[in-house]
Coordinates of C-alpha atoms in Angstrom, one line a residue:
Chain A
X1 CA -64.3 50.4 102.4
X2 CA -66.4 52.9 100.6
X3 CA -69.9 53.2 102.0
X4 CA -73.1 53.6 99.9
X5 CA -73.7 56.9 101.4
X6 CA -70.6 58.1 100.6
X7 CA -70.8 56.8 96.7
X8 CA -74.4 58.6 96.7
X9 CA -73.0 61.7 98.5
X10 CA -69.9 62.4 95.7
X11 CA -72.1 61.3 92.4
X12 CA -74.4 64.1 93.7
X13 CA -71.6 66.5 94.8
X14 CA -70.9 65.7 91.2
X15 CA -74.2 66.6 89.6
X16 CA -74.3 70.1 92.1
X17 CA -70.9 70.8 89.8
X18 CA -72.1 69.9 86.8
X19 CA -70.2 72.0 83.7
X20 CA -73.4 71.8 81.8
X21 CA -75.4 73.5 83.9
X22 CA -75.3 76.3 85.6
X23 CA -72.6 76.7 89.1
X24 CA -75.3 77.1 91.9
X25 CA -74.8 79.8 94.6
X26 CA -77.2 78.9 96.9
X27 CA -78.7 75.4 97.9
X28 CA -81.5 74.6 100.4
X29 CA -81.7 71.4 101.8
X30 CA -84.4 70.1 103.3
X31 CA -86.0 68.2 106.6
X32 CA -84.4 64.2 106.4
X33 CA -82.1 64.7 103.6
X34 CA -78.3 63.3 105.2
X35 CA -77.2 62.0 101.5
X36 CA -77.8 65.4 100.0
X37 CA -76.4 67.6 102.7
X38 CA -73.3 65.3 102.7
X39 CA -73.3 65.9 98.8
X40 CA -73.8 69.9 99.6
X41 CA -71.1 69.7 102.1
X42 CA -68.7 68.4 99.9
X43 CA -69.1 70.5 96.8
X44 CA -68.9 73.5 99.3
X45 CA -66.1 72.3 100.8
X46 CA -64.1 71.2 97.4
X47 CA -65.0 73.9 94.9
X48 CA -66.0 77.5 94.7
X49 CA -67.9 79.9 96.9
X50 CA -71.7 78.3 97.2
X51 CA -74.3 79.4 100.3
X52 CA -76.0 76.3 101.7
X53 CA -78.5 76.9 103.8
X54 CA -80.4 74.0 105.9
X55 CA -83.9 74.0 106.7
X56 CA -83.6 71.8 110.1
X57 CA -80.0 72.9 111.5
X58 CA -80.3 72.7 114.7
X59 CA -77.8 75.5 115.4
X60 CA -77.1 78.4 113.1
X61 CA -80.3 78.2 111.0
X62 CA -80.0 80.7 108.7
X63 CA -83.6 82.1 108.3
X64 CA -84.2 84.4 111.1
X65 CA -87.8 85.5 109.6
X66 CA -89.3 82.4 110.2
X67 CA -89.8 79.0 107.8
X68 CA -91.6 81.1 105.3
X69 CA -88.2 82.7 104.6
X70 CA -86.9 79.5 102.9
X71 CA -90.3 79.4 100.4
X72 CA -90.2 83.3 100.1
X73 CA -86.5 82.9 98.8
X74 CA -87.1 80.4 96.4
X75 CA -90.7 82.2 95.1
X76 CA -87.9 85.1 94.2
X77 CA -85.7 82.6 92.4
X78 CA -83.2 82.9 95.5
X79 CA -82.5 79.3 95.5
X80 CA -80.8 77.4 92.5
X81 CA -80.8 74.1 93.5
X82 CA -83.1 71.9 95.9
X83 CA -83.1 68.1 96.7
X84 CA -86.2 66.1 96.3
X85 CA -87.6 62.4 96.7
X86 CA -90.9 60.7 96.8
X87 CA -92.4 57.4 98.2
X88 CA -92.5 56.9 94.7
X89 CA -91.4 58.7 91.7
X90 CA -92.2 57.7 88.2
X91 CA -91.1 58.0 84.6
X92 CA -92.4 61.9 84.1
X93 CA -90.9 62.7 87.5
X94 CA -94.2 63.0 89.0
X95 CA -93.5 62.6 93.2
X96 CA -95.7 61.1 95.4
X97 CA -94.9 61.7 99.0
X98 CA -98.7 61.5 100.1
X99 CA -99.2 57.4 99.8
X100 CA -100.7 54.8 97.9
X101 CA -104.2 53.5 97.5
X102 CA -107.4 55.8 98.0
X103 CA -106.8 59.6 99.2
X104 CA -104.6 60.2 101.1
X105 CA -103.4 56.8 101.3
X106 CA -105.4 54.5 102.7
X107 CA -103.2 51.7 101.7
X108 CA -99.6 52.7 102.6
X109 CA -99.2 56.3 104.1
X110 CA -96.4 58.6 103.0
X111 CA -95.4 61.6 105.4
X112 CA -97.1 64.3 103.6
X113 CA -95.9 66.8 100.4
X114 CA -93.7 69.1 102.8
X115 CA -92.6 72.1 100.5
X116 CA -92.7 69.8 97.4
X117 CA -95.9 71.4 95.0
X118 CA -94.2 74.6 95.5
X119 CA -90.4 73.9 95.1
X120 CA -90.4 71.8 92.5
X121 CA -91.9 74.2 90.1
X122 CA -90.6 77.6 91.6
X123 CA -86.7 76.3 91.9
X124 CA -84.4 76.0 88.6
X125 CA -83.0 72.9 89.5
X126 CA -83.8 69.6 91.1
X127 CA -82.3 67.1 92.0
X128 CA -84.6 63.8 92.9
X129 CA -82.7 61.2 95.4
X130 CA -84.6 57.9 96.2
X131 CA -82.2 55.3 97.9
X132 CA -84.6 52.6 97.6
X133 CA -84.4 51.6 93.8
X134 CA -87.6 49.0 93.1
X135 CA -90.6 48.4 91.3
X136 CA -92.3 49.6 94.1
X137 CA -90.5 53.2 94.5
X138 CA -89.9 53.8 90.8
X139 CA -93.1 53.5 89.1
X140 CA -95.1 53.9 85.9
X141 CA -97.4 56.0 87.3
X142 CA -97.4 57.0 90.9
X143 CA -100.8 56.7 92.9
X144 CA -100.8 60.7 94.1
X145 CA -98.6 63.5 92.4
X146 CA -97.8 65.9 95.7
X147 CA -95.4 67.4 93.0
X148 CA -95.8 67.5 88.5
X149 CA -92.2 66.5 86.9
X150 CA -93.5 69.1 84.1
X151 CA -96.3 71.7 83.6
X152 CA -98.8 72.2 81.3
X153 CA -97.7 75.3 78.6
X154 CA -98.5 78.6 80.0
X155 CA -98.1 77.5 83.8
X156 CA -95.5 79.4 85.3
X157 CA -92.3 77.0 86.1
X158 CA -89.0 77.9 86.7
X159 CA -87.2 74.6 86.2
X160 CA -87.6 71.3 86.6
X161 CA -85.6 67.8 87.7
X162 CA -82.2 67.1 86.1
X163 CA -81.5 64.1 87.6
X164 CA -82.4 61.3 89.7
X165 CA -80.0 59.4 91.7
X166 CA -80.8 55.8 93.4
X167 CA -79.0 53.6 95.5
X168 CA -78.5 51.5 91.8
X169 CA -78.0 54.6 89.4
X170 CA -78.3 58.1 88.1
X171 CA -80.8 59.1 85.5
X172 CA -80.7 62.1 83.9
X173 CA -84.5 63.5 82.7
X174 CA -85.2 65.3 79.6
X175 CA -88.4 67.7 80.7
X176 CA -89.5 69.0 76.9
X177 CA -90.1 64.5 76.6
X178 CA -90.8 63.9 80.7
X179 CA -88.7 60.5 80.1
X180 CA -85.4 59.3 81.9
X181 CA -82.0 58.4 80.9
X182 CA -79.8 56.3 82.6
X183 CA -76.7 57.7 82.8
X184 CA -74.5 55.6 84.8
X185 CA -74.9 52.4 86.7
X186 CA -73.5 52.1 90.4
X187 CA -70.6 49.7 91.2
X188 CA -72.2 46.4 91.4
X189 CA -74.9 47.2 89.0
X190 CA -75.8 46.8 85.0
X191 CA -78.0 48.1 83.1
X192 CA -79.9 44.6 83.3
X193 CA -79.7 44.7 87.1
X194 CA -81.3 48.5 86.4
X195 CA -84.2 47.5 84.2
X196 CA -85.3 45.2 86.5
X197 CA -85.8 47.6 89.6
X198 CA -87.4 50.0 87.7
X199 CA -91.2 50.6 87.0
X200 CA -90.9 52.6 85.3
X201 CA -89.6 53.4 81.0
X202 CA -86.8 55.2 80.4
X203 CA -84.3 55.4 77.8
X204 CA -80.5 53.1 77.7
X205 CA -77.8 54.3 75.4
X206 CA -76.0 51.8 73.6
X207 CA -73.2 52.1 76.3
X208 CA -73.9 52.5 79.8
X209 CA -71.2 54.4 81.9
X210 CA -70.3 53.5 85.8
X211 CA -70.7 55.8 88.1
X212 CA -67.6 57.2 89.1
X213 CA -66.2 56.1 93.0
X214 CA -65.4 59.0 95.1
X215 CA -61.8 59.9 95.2
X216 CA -59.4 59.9 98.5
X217 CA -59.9 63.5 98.7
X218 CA -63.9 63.1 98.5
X219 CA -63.8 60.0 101.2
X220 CA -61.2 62.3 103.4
X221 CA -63.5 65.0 103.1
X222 CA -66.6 63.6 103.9
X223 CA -65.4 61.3 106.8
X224 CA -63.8 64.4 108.4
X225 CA -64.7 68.0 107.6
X226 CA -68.3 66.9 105.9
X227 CA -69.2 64.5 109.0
X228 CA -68.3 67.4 111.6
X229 CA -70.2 70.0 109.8
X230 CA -73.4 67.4 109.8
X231 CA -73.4 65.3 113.1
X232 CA -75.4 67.9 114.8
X233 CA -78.6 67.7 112.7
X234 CA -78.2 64.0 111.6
X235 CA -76.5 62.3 114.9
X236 CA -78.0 59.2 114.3
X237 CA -77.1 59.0 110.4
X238 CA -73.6 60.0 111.3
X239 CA -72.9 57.3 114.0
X240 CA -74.3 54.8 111.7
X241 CA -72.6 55.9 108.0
X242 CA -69.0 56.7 110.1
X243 CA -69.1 54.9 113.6
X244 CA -65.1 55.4 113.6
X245 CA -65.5 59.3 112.6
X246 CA -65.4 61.2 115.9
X247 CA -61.5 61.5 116.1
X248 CA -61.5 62.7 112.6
X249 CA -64.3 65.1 113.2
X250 CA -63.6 66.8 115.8
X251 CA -59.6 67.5 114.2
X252 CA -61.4 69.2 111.3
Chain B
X1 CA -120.9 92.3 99.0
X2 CA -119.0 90.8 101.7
X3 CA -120.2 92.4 105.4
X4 CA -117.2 92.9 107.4
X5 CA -117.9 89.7 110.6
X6 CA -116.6 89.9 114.0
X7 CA -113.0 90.3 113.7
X8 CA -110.7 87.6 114.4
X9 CA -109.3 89.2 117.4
X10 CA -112.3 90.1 119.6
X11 CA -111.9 89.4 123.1
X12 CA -108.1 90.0 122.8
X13 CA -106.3 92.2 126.0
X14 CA -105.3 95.7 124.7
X15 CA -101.7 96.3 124.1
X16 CA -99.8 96.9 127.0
X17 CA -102.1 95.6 129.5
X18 CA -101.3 92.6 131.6
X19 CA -101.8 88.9 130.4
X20 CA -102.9 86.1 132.3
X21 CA -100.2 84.4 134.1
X22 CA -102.1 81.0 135.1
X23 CA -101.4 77.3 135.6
X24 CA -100.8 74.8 133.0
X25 CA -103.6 73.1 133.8
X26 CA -106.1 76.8 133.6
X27 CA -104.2 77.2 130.4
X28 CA -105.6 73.6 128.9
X29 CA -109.0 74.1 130.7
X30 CA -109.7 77.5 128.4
X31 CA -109.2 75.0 125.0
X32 CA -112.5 73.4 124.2
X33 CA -113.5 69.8 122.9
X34 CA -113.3 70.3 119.1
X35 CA -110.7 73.6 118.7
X36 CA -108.4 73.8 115.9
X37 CA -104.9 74.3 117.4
X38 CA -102.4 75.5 115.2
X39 CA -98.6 74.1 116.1
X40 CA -95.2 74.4 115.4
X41 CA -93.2 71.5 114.1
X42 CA -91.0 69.2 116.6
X43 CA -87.3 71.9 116.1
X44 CA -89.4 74.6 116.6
X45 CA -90.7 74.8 120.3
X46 CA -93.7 72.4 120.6
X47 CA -95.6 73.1 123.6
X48 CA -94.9 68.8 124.8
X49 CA -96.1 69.8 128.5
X50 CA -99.3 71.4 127.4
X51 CA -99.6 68.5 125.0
X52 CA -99.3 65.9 127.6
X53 CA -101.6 67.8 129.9
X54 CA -104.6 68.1 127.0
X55 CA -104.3 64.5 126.9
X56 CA -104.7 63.8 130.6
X57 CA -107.9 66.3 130.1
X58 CA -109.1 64.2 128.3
X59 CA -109.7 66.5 125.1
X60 CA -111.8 65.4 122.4
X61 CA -112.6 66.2 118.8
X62 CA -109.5 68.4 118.4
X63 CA -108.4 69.9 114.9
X64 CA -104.8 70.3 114.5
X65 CA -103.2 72.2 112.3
X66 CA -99.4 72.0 111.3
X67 CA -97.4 74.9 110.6
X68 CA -96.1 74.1 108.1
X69 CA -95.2 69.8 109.0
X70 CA -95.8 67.8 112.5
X71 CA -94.0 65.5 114.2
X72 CA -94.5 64.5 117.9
X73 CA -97.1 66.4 119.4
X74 CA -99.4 65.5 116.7
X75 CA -98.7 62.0 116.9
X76 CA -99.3 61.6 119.9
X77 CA -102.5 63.7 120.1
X78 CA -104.0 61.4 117.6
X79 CA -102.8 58.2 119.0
X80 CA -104.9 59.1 122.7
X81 CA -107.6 59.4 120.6
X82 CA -107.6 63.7 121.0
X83 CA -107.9 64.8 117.3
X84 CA -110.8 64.7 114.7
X85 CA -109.1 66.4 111.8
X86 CA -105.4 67.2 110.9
X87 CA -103.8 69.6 108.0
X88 CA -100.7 69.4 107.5
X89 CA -97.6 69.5 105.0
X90 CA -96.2 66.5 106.6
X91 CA -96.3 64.5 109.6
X92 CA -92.7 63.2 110.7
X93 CA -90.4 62.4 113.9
X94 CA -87.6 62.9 111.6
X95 CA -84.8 60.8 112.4
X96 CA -86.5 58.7 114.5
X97 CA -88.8 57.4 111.4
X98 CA -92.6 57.9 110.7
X99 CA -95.1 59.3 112.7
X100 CA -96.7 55.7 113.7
X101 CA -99.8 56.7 115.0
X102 CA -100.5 59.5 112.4
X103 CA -99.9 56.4 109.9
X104 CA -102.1 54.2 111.3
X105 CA -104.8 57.0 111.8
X106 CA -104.8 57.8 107.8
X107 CA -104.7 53.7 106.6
X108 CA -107.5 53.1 109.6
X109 CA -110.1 56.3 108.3
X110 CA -110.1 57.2 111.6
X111 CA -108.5 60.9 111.6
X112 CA -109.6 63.4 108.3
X113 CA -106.7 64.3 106.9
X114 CA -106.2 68.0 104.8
X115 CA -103.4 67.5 102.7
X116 CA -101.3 71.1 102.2
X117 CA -98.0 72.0 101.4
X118 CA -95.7 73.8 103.6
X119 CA -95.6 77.5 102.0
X120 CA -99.8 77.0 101.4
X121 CA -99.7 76.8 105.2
X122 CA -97.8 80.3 105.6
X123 CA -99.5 82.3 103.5
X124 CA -103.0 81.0 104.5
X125 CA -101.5 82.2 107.8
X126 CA -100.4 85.4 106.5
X127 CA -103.6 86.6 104.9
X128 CA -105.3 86.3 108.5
X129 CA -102.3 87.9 109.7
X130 CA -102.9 91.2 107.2
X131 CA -106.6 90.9 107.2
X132 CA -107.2 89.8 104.3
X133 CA -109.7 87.0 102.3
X134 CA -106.9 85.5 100.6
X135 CA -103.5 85.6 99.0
X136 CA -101.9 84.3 95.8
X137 CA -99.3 81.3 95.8
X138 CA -97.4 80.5 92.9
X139 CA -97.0 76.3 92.2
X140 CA -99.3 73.9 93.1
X141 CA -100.5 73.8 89.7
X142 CA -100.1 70.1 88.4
X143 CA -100.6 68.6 92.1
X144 CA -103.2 66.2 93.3
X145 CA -103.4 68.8 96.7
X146 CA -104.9 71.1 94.6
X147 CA -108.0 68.5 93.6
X148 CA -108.6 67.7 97.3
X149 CA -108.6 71.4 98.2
X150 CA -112.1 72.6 97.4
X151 CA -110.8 75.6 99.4
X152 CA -108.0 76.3 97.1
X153 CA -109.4 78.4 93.6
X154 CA -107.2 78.7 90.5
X155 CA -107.9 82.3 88.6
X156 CA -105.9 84.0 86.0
X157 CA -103.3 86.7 87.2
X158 CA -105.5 89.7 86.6
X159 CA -102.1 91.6 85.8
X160 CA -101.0 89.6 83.2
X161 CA -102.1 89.7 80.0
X162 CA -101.5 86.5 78.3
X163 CA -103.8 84.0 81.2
X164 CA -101.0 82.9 83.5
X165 CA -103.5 81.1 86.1
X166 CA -102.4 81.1 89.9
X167 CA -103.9 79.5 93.3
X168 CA -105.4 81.8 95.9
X169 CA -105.7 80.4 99.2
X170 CA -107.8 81.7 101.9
X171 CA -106.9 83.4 105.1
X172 CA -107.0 81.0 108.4
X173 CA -107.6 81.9 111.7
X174 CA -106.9 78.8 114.4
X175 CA -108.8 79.4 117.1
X176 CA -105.6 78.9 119.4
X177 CA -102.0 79.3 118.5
X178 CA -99.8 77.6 121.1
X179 CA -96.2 77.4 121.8
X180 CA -93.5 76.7 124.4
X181 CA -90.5 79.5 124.7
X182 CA -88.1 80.1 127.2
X183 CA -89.2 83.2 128.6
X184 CA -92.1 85.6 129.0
X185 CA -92.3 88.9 131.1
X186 CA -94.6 90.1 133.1
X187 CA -96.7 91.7 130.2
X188 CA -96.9 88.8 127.8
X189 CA -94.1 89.8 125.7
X190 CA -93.0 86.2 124.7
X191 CA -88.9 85.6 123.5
X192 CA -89.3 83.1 120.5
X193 CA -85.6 83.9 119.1
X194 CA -85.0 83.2 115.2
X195 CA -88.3 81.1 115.1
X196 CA -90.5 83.5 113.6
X197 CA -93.0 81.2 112.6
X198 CA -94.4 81.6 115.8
X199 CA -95.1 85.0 115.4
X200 CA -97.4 84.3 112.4
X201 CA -99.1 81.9 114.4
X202 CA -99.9 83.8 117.2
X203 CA -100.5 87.1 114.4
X204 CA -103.1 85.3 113.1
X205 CA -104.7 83.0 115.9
X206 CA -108.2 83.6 117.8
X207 CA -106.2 83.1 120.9
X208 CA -102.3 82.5 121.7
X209 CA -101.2 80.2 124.7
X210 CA -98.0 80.1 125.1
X211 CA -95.8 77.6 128.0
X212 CA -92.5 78.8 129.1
X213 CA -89.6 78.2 131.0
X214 CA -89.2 81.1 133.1
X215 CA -91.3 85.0 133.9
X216 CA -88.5 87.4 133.6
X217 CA -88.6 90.8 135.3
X218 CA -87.4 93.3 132.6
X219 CA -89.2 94.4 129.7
X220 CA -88.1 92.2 127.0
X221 CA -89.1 94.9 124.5
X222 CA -86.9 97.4 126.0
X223 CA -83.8 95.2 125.5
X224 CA -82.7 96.1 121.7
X225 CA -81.0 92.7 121.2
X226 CA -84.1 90.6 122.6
X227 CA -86.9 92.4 121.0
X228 CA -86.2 91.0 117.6
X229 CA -86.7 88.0 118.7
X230 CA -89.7 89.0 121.0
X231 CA -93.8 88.7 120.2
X232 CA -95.4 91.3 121.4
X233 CA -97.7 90.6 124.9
X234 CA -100.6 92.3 122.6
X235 CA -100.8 88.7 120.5
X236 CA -100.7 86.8 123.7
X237 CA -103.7 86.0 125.8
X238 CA -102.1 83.3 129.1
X239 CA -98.9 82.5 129.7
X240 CA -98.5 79.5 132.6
X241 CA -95.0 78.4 133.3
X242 CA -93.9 74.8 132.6
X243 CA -90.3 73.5 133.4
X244 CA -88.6 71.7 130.3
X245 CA -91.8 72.0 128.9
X246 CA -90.3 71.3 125.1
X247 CA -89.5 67.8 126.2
X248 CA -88.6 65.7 124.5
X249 CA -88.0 68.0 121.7
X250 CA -85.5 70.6 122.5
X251 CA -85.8 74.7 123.0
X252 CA -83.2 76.6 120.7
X253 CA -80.1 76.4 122.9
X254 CA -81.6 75.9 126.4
X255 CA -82.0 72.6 125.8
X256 CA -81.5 69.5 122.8
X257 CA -84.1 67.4 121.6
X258 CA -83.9 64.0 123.7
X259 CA -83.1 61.8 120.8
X260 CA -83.1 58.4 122.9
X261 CA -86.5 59.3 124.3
X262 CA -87.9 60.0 120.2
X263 CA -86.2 56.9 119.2
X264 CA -88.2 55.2 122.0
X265 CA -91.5 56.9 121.4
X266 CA -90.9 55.9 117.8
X267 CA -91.0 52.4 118.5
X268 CA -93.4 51.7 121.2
X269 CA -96.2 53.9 119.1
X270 CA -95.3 51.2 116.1
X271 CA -98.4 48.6 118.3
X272 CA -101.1 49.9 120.0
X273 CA -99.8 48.2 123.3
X274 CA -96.9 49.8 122.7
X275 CA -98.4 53.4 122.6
X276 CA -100.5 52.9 125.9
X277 CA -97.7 51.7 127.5
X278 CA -95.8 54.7 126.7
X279 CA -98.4 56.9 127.5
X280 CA -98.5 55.2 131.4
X281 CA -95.2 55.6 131.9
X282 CA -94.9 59.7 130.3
X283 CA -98.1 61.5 129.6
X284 CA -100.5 60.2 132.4
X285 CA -98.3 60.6 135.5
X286 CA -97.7 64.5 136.2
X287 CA -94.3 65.5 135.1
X288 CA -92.4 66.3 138.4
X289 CA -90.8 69.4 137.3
X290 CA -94.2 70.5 136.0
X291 CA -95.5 70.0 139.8
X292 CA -93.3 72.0 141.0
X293 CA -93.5 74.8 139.0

């Protein structure tokens, strides 16, 4: 049986390969992101040469000049490619990870904007992941922006969002119109089931692809090599996405 | 014109003379009701014993200040009714969930709450740490932070010539950096490894505490493959030693972060019975290898 996870973790493994955009050579991932390192993992593992470097490994962290390092990297343009979600996230790709009702969330509280109103705008590529695909996570217009999906002109931005994957699609977002595509619809899902989990508008071609499954090579991957390389910053995310993976892990 | 004040770092032992080596409990005795205490997030060598100890002082009115997020320490702070104000990038227990109490403070009003973003928090840092009034910051531009940042000002890149406006953020000095590491010799000289953040923190704090697990005799600075890793004894104003004293997060490689125990703390701080009942059974009673130490 395929998990979710694992359907998540090859469509983005996927978009980090995307021909049409340029190869990334080095990818941060941040704090609480297990579907996106999985996703690094396996495009590392099943393509060319590409530097991954996590903020919260607990061993081998590559920044030896302190957290700064990671936002000093990406000020220079050092990173490519970063992963982002958001409590909510709407149409323009506007993230809220602050919280809803009055500042700063009286009504439902959010973690906080980590690196987010600096990454966004300062890496060439993002890549927003939200599992939970609703009305109430993909919105018209979120409550707080802790990160703009575009800039005004003449405010320096090095790139913005190409995508947006959720537990029910992937989108892909045009910044020059700040709208959404959908691109392909999960297993399971139509581009009915779509429209009505999200807040948000967005544009539906006239044929609607399916999102690829992960091939046996993708599923041996991330149950083995992908899973060792990950159970010691996400223990509890591995023993729940691959209770049966320790044998297999620790043979990789 | 801007008179040069009292520096940040008055008060502060010369280089190369001898810190205070006192008890956990002198250390939290010399932080006052209503401080702003910067500290580390939850992978990164949280000071849990001096935590637990502030709380059984009965500390009031504290301002805490994440660099960059929070996670534990801060929740729990706020939860026994410690903390004033918090600024943060985020406040998290990572894979153990939210920060409950943190959440609850923000939705209840009860706790002001200073939005930032994780790099803001570093530079602001660095600027004290050079001396400086302020630094530049590319992004931000385009985020709500930026409105509830009265502190934060926009300008134009006086280099460029075509506008190209960019945020300046102003230097801050905490009034005490603290930390836990694994070992500090007998002149202050503290071993932090890889986590450099600490070093800004105690660069640009008032005052540095830090907790450890052990005084070592040599000179860490004369060993070439430890100084790296070392901050100087000249940023570092007590030292008291405190067994474990990361638990329940972990120290580097001494020690892992005690997953079951976050898990647990996770879901008792969900109800305020819950909390209190935590707080009986691990932060009131003195920790045993604490006692002993």
């Amino acid at each position: 049986m395929i998990r979710a996870e694992e359907r998540l973790a090859a469509a983005i493994a996927r978009l980090i390969r995307d021909p049409a955009t340029p190869t990334p050579r080095h990818i941060a991932v941040g704090a609480a992101s297990p579907v996106p390192a999985a996703a690094c993992w396996l495009a590392a593992l099943s393509g060319p040469q590409l530097r991954l470097s996590f903020l919260h490994r607990r061993e081998g962290n590559p920044f030896t000049e302190g957290t700064r390092e990671l936002f000093d990297l990406a000020g220079q343009g050092r990173i490519d490619l970063f992963f982002l979600g958001g409590g909510e996230i709407d149409g323009a790709a506007n993230i809220n990870l602050i919280g809803t009702g009055d500042w700063p969330g009286r009504a439902a509280r959010f973690p906080g904007s980590f690196g987010s109103a600096f990454l966004y705008i300062m890496v060439p590529r993002t890549i927003l992941f939200r599992e939970e695909h609703s009305p109430r996570s993909l919105v018209a217009r979120v409550a707080h922006i802790s990160a703009p999906g575009v800039s005004a002109p003449g405010v320096f931005r090095r790139g913005t969002a190409s995508a947006l994957v959720t537990g029910r699609c992937l989108f892909r977002f045009d910044a020059g119109r700040a709208r959404f595509t959908l691109a392909s619809v999960h297993p399971g899902e139509t581009a009915a089931t779509v429209a009505a989990a999200t807040g948000f508008a967005y544009d539906t071609p006239g044929e609607v692809a399916l999102t690829p499954e992960p091939t046996q090579g993708e599923l041996e991957l991330l149950r083995g090599k992908v899973r060792a390389r990950m159970v010691d910053t996400y223990p509890a995310f591995c023993a729940r996405v691959w209770p049966q993976g320790e044998s297999e892990g620790r043979a990789a | 014109m801007a008179q040069p004040t009292a520096g940040a770092h008055d008060g502060r032992p010369e280089s190369g003379q001898h810190m205070a080596l006192i008890s956990l409990d002198e250390l939290v005795a010399s932080v006052p009701d209503g401080a702003l205490i910067a500290l580390p997030p939850d992978n990164s060598l949280v000071p849990c014993a001096f935590v637990h100890a502030l709380i059984r002082a009965g500390r009031r009115r504290l301002r805490l200040l994440g660099v960059p997020v929070s996670g534990y320490a801060t929740d729990l702070l706020i939860g026994a009714g410690c903390v004033a104000g918090v600024e943060t990038s985020a406040v998290t227990l990572g894979e153990a969930g939210a920060a409950p109490r943190f959440t609850q403070a923000v939705t209840a009003a009860t706790v002001a709450v200073r939005d930032s973003t994780c790099p803001a928090i570093h530079t602001m840092l660095q600027a004290a740490e050079k001396g400086v009034p302020f630094l530049p910051l590319r992004g931000l531009i385009g985020s709500d932070l930026l409105a509830h940042r009265p502190d934060w000002r926009v300008m134009d890149n006086p280099f460029a010539t075509d506008g190209d406006p960019i945020v300046l953020l102003p230097a801050l000095s905490p009034d005490f950096g603290v930390f836990h590491a694994e070992m500090a010799d007998a002149d202050g000289n503290v071993w932090v490894g890889r986590r450099r953040e600490l070093a800004t923190i105690a660069h640009a704090s008032r005052r540095t505490l830090v907790t450890v697990e052990r005084i070592v005799a040599a000179s860490l600075l004369d060993d070439e493959r430890l100084a790296p890793g070392t901050i100087s004894g000249a940023y570092v104003d007590a030292v008291a030693v405190a067994a474990r004293g990361a638990w329940p997060t972990g120290l580097l490689d001494a020690y892992p972060p005690d997953d079951a125990h976050l898990a647990e703390y996770a879901r008792l701080a969900r109800s305020d019975a819950g909390f209190r009942a935590y707080c009986e059974r691990y932060v009131l009673p003195l920790r045993a290898e604490v006692a002993v130490a």
